[in-house]
Structures are given as C-alpha cells and as structure tokens.
Tab-separated table of C-alpha atoms in Angstrom:
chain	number	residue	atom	x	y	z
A	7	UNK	CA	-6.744	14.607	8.157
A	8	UNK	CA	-7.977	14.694	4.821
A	9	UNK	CA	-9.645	11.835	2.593
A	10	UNK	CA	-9.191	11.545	-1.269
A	11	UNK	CA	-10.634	9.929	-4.089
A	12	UNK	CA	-7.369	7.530	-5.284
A	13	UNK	CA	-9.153	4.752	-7.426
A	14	UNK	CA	-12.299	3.355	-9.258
A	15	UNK	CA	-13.761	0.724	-8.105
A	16	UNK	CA	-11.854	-1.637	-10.788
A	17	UNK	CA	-8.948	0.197	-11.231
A	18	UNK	CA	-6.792	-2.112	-9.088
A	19	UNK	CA	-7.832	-5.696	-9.716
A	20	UNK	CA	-7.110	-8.207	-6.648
A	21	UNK	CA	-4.383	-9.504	-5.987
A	22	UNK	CA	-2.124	-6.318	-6.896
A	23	UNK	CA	-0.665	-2.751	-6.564
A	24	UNK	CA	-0.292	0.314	-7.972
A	25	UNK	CA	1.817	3.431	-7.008
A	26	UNK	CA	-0.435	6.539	-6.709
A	27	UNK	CA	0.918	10.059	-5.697
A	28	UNK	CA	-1.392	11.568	-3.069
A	29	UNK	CA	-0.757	15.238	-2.027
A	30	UNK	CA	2.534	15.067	-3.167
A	31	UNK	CA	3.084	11.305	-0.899
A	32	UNK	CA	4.060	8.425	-2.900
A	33	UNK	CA	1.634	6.103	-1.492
A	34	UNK	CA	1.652	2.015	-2.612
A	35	UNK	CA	-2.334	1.015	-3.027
A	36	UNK	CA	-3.152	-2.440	-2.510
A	37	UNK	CA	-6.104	-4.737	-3.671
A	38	UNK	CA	-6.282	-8.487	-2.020
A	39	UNK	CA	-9.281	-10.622	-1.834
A	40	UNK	CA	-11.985	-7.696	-0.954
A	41	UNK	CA	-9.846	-5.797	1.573
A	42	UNK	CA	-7.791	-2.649	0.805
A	43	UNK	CA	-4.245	-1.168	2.113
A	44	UNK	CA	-2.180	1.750	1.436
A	45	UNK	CA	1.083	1.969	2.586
A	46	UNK	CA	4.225	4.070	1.924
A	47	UNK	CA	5.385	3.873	-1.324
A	48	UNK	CA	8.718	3.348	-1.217
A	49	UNK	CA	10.858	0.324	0.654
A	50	UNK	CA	12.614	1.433	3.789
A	51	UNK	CA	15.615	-0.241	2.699
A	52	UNK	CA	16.247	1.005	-0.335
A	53	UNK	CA	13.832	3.039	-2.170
A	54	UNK	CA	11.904	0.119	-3.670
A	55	UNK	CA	8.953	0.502	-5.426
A	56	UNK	CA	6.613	-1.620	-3.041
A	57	UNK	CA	4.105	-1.175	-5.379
A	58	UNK	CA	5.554	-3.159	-8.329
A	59	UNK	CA	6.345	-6.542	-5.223
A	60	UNK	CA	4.877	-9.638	-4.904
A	61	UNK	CA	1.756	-9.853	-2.488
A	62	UNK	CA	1.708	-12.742	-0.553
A	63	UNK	CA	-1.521	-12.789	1.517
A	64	UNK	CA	-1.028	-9.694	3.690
A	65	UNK	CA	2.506	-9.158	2.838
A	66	UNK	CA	4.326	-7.661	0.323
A	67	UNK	CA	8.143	-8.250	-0.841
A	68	UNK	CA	9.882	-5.320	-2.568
A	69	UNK	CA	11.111	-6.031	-6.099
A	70	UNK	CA	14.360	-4.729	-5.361
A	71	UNK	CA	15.761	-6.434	-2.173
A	72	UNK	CA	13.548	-9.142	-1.214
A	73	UNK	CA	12.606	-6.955	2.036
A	74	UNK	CA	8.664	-7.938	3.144
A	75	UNK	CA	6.051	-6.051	4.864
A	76	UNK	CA	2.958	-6.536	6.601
A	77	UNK	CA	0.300	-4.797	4.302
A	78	UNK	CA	-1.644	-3.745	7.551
A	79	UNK	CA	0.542	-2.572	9.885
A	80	UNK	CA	3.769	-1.217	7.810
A	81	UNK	CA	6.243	-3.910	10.100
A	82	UNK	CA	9.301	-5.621	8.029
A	83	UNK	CA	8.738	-9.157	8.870
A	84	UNK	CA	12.575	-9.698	9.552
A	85	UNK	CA	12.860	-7.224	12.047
A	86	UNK	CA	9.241	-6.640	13.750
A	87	UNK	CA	9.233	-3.146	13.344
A	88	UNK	CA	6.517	-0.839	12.162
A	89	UNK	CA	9.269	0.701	8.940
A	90	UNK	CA	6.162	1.907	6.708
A	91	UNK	CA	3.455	4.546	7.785
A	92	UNK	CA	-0.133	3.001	6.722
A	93	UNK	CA	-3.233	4.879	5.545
A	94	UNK	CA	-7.160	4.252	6.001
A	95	UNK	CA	-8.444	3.282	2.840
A	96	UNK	CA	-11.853	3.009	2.213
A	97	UNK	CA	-14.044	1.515	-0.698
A	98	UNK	CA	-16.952	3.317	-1.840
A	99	UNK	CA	-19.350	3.636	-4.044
A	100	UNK	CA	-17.578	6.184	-6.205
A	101	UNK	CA	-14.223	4.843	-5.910
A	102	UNK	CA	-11.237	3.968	-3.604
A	103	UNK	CA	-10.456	6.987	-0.894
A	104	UNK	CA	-7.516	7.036	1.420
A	105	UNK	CA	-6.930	9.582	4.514
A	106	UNK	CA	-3.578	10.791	4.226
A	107	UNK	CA	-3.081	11.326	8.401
C-alpha cells in the first residue's frame, strides 16, 4: 500500500473530476462539497471516462452510457453491486494523496 501526491489543493475545484494516471492505474479523482473520492477510472460498462460524468451528490453518471455510481463505495446504482474499486484519498496540506491498495 502506497500513498501519492495526485493534486494541489485547488487543482480540482468542487463539484468535479479529473482523470489522473497513478502508477500506471487510471484512477477518476473527485471533488464535492469538502469531501474527496477516487475511484476507477474507467466505466464498467463500457470504458467510459467517469471522470468527464455528471456528479450528482455522491454519484456519478458516465458520459457515455448513462451508467451511475456511488462515488464512495464503487456500486452501479441499477444493479447494487460494488463494479468500481475505490481508493483512500486524503487532503493535506501539500496536496491531494490517494493510496493505491
């Protein structure tokens, strides 16, 4: 288990995303209200970019296919099922860190 610096602190305003590429992971990063998520990057469905979908308190809908996840556990909605592995992510005072476990 290893933690790494992802982020600044203002980097990703609230409200949105942004794809980062973590030891080689393509790992979504998520910003709403003051709380942080990281999830995998790319829809289970599809591919998607879950990045680049529309958060929705603590879900996100891929841009590609309408499918929607729980930002803190990785479960499609739909279904129930954990379909997305989720990282810690913390905030600190030198930037955003994630644990890639």
């Amino acid at each position: 288990m290893t933690w790494h610096r992802v982020a600044e602190l203002d980097e990703v305003p609230a409200g949105q995303g942004k794809e980062i590429l973590v030891a080689g992971r393509i790992v979504a990063l998520f910003h709403v209200d003051e709380d942080w998520y990281a999830l995998d990057g790319m829809c289970a469905h599809q591919g998607g970019p879950i990045a680049r979908g529309v958060i929705s308190g603590n879900c996100v809908t891929c841009p590609w296919h309408g499918w929607q996840y729980d930002l803190g556990s990785g479960c499609n909605l739909l279904s129930g099922k954990k379909m997305l592995d989720c990282f810690p992510v913390e905030q600190r005072h030198d930037g955003i860190w994630l644990e890639l476990v």
